[in-house]
mmCIF file of C-alpha atoms in Angstrom:
data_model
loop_
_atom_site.group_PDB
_atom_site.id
_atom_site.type_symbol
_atom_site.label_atom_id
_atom_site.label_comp_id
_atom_site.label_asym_id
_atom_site.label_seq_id
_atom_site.Cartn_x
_atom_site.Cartn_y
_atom_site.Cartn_z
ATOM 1 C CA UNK A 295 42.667 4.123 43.915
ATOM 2 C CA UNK A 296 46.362 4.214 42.343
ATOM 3 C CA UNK A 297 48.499 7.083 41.520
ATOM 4 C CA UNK A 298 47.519 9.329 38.630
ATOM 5 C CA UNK A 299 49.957 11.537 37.097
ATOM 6 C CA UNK A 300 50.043 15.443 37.943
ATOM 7 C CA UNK A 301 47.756 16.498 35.436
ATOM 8 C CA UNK A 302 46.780 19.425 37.627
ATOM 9 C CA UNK A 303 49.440 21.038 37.556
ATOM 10 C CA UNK A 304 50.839 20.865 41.310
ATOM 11 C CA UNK A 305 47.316 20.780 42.779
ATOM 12 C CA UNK A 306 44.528 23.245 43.671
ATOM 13 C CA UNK A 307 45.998 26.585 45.320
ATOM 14 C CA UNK A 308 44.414 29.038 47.320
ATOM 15 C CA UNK A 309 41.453 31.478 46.214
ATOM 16 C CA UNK A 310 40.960 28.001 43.818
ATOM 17 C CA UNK A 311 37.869 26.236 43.559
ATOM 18 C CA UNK A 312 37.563 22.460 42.576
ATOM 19 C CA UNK A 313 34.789 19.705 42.358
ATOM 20 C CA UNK A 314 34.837 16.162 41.976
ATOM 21 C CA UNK A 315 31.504 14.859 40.402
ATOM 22 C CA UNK A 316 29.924 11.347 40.144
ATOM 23 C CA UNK A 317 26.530 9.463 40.243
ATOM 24 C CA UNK A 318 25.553 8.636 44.298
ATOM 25 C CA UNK A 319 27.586 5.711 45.588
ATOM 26 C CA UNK A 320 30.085 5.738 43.355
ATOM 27 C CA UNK A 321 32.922 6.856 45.931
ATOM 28 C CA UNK A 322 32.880 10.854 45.683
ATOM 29 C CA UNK A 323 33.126 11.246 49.645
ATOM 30 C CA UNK A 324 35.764 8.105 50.036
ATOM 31 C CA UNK A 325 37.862 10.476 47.576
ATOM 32 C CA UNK A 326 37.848 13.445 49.598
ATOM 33 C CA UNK A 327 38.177 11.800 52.557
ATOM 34 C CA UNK A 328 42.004 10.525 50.862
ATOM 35 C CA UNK A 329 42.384 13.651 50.331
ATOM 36 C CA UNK A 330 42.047 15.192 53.483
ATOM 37 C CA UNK A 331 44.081 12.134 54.924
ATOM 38 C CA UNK A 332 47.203 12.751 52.450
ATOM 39 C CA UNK A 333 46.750 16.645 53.089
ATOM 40 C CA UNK A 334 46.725 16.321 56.818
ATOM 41 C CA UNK A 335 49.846 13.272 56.401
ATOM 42 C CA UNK A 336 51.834 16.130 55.087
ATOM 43 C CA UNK A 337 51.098 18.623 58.039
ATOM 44 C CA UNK A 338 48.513 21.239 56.548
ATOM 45 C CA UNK A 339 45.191 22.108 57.912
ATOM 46 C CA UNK A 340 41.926 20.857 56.373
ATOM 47 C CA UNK A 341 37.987 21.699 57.352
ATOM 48 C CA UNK A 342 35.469 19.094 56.142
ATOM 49 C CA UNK A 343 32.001 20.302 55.996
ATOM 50 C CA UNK A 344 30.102 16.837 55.899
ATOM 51 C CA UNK A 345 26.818 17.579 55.103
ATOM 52 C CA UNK A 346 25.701 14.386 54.540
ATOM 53 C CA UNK A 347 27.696 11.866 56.687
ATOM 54 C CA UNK A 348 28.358 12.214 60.784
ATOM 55 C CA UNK A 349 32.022 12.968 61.394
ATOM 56 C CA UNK A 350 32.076 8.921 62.834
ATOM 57 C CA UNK A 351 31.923 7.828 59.045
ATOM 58 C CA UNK A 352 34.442 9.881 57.997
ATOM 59 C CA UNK A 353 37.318 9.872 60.274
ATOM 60 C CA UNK A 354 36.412 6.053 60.028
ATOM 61 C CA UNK A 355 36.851 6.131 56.153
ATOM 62 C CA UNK A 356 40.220 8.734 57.012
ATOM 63 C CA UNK A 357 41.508 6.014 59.553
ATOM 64 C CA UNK A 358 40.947 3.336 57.383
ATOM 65 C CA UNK A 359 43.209 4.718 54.836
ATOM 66 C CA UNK A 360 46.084 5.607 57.455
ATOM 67 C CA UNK A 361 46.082 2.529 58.672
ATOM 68 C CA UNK A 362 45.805 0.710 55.901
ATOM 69 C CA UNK A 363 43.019 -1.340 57.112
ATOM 70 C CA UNK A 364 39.595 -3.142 56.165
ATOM 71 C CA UNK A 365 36.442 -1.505 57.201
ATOM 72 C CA UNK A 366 35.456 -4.331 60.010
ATOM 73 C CA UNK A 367 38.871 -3.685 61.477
ATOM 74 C CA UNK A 368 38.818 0.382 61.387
ATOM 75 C CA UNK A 369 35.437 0.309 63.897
ATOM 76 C CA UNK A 370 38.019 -1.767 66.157
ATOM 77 C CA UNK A 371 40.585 1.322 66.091
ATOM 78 C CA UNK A 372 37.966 3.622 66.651
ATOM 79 C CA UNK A 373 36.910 1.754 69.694
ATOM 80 C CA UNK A 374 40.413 1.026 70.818
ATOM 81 C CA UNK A 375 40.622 4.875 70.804
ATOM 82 C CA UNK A 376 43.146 4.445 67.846
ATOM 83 C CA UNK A 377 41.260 7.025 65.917
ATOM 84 C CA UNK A 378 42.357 9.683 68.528
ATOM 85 C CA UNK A 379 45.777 9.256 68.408
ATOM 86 C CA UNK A 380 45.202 9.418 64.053
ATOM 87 C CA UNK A 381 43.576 12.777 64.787
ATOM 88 C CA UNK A 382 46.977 13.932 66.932
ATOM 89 C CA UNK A 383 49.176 12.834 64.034
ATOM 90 C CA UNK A 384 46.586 15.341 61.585
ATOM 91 C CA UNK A 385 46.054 17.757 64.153
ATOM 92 C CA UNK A 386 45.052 20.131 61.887
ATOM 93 C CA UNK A 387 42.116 17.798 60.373
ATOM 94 C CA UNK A 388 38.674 19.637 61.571
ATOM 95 C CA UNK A 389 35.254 18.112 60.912
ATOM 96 C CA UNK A 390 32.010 19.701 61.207
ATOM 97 C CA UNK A 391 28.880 17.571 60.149
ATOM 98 C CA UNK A 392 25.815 20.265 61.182
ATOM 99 C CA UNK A 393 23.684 19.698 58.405
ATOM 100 C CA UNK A 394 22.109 22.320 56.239
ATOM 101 C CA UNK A 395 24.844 24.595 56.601
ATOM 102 C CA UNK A 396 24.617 28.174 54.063
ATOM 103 C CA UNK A 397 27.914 29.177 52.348
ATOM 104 C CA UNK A 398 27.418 32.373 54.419
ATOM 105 C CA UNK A 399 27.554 30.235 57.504
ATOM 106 C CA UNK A 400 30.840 28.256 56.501
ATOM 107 C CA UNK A 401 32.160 30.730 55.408
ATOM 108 C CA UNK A 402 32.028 32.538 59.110
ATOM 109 C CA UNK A 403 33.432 28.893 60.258
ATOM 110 C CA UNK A 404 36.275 29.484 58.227
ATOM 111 C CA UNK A 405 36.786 32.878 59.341
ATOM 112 C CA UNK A 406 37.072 31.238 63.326
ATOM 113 C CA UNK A 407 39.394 28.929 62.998
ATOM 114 C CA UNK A 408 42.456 30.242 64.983
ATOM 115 C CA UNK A 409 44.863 29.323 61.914
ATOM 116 C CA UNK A 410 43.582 29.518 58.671
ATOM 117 C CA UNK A 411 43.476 26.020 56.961
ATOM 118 C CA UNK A 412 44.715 25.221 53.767
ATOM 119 C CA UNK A 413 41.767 23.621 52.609
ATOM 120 C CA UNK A 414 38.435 23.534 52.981
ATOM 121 C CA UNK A 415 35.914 20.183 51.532
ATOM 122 C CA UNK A 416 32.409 20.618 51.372
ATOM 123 C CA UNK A 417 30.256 17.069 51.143
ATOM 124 C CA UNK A 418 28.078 18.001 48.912
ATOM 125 C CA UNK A 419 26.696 20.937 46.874
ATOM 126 C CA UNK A 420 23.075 19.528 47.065
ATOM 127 C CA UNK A 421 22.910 19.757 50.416
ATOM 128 C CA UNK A 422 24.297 22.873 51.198
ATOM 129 C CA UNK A 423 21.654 25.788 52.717
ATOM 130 C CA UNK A 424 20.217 27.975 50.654
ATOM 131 C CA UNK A 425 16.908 30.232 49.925
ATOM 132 C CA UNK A 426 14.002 27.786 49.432
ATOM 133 C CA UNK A 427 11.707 30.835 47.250
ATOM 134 C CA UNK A 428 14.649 30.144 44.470
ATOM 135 C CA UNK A 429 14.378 27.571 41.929
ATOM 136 C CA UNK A 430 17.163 24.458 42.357
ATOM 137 C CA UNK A 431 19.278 25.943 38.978
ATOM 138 C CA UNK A 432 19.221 29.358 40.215
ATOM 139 C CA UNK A 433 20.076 28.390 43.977
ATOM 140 C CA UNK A 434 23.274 26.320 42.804
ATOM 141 C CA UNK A 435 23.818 28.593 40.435
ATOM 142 C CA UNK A 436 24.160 31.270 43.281
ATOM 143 C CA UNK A 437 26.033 29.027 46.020
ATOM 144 C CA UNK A 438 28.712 27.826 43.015
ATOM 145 C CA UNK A 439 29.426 31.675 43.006
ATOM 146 C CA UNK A 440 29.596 32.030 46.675
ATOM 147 C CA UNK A 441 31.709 28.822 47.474
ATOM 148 C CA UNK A 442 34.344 30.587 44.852
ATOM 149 C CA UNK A 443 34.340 33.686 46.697
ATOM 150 C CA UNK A 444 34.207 32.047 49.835
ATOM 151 C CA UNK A 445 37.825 30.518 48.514
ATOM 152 C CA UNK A 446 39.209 34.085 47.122
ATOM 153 C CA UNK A 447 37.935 35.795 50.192
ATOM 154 C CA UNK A 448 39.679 33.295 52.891
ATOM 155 C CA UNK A 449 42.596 32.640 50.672
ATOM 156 C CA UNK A 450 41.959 28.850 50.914
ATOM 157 C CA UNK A 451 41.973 26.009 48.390
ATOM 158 C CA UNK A 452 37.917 24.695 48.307
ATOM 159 C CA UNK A 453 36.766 20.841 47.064
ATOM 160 C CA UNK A 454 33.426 20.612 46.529
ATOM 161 C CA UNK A 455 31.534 17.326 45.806
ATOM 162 C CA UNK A 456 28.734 17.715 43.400
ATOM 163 C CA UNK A 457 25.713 14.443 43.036
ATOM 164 C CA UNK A 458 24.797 14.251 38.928
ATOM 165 C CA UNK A 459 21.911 12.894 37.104
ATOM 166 C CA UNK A 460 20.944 9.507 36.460
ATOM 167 C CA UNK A 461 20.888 10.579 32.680
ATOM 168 C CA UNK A 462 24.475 12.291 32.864
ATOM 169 C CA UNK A 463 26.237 9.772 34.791
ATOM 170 C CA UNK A 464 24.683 6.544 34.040
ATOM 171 C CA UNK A 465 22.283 4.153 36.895
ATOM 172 C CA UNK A 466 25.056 3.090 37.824
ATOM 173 C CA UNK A 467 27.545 5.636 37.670
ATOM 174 C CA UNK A 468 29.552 3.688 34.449
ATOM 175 C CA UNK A 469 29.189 6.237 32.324
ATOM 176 C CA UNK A 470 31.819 9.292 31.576
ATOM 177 C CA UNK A 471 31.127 12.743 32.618
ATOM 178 C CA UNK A 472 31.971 15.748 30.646
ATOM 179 C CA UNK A 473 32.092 19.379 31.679
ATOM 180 C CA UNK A 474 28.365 19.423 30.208
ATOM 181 C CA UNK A 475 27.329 16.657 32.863
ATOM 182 C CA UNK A 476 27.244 19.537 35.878
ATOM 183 C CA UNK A 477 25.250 22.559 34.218
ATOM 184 C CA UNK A 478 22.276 21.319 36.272
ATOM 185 C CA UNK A 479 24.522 22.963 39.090
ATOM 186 C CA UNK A 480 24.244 26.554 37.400
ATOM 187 C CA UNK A 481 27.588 28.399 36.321
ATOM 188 C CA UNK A 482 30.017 25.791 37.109
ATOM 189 C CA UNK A 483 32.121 26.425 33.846
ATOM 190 C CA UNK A 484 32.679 29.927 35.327
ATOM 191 C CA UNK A 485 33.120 29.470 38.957
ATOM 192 C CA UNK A 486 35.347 26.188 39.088
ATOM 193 C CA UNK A 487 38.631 25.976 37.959
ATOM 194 C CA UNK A 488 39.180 22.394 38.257
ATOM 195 C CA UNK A 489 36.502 19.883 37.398
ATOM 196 C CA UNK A 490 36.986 16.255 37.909
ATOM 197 C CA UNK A 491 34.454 13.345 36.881
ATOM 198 C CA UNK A 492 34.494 10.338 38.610
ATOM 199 C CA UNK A 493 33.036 6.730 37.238
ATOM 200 C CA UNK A 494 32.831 2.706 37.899
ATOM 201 C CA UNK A 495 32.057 -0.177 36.110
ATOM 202 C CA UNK A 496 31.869 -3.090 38.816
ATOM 203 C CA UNK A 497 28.417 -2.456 39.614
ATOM 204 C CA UNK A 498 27.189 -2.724 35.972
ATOM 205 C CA UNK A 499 25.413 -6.015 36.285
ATOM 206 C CA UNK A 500 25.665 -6.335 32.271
ATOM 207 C CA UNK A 501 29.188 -7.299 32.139
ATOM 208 C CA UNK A 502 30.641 -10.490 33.285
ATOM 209 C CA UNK A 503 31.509 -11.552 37.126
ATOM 210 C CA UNK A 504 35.248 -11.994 36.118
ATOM 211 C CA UNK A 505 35.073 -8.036 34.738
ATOM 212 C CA UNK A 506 33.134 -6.612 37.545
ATOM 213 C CA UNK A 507 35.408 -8.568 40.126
ATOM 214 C CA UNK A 508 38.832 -7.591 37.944
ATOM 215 C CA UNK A 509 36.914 -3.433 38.727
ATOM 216 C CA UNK A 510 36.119 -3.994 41.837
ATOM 217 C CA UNK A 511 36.209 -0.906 43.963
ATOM 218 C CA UNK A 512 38.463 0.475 40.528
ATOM 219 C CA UNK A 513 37.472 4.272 40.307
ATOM 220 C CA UNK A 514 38.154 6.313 36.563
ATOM 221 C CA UNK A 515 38.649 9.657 37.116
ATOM 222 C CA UNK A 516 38.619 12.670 34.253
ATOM 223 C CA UNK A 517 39.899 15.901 34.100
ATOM 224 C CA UNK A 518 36.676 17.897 32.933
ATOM 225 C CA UNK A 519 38.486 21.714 33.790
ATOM 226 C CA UNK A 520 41.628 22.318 34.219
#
């Protein structure tokens, strides 16, 4: 993914809440995982809450980046025991991948840490804990609100990957998301303050080999909220 100029303004700050949304598969947890690795390049402190993936996938998609390498070649780091001198040079990179995990309960993660990190990712809002009696709008609709307080509470800067529809985003994830594209996660245009919507076109078997192979692994990002 190239550089994209600083349309948000220096970045999300603490007590600030912002989601990157996309179709399944198109490369919402490859994103955050940069974004952890650049954070914890320049010496902050970052919790990951993956939800969905074991903490193996993503320090190998973290390592991959620092390293510059191919995926066959970051499983030889790893078992080289490369990864754990990555994870000194980021030593305040923390990963917890219990699954099913409440805002409540992150929150009170966040609240242990012995220094406070800068930011906090959570992999994704579909898969975070919450009351089963409540329907699936007004359940997101409740966690959107906590995740925000969660960030003004504990002073921290919050990412938050959100999954969309097959309608909103396309089958496969080509088309462009608008700040309408996320209401099926409740309140979002009051809680966030940064939205971002992420699409691809190299898996749309419609256009022509030369296209999808000129897109390949090409990711278009929008500014939704800012």
């Amino acid at each position: 993914m190239t550089a994209a100029p600083p349309v948000l303004g220096g970045g999300i700050r603490h007590g600030e809440l912002g989601r990157i949304m996309a179709r399944p598969g198109v490369g919402k947890t490859l994103a955050l995982a940069q974004a952890i690795t650049a954070h914890g390049a320049s010496g902050g402190g970052a919790l990951f809450f993956s939800l969905e993936m074991p903490a193996a996938q993503i320090v190998a998609r973290c390592v991959g980046m620092h390293y510059r390498r191919r995926p066959a070649h970051v499983w030889d780091l790893a078992r080289n025991r490369d990864a754990e001198a990555w994870t000194s040079a980021m030593p305040g990179l923390r990963l917890c991948d219990a699954s099913g995990l409440s805002v409540a309960e992150m929150d009170r993660l966040v609240a242990q840490e012995r220094t406070r990190p800068d930011l906090v990712v959570i992999d994704h809002l579909g898969l975070v804990g919450g009351d089963p009696k409540l329907s699936t709008y007004d359940r997101s609709s409740k966690q959107a609100r906590e995740i925000k307080d969660l960030a003004k509470r504990r002073q921290v800067a919050v990412l938050l990957a959100i999954q969309v529809s097959r309608e909103a985003g396309g089958v496969h994830g080509e088309r462009r998301l608008g700040l309408g594209s996320a209401r099926d996660s409740g309140v979002v245009e009051e809680a966030v303050d940064y939205l971002l919507g992420m699409r691809r076109f190299d898996r749309v078997p419609t256009l022509p080999a030369a296209e999808r192979d000129r897109l390949r692994d090409v990711l278009f990002v929008s500014v939704c909220k800012n």
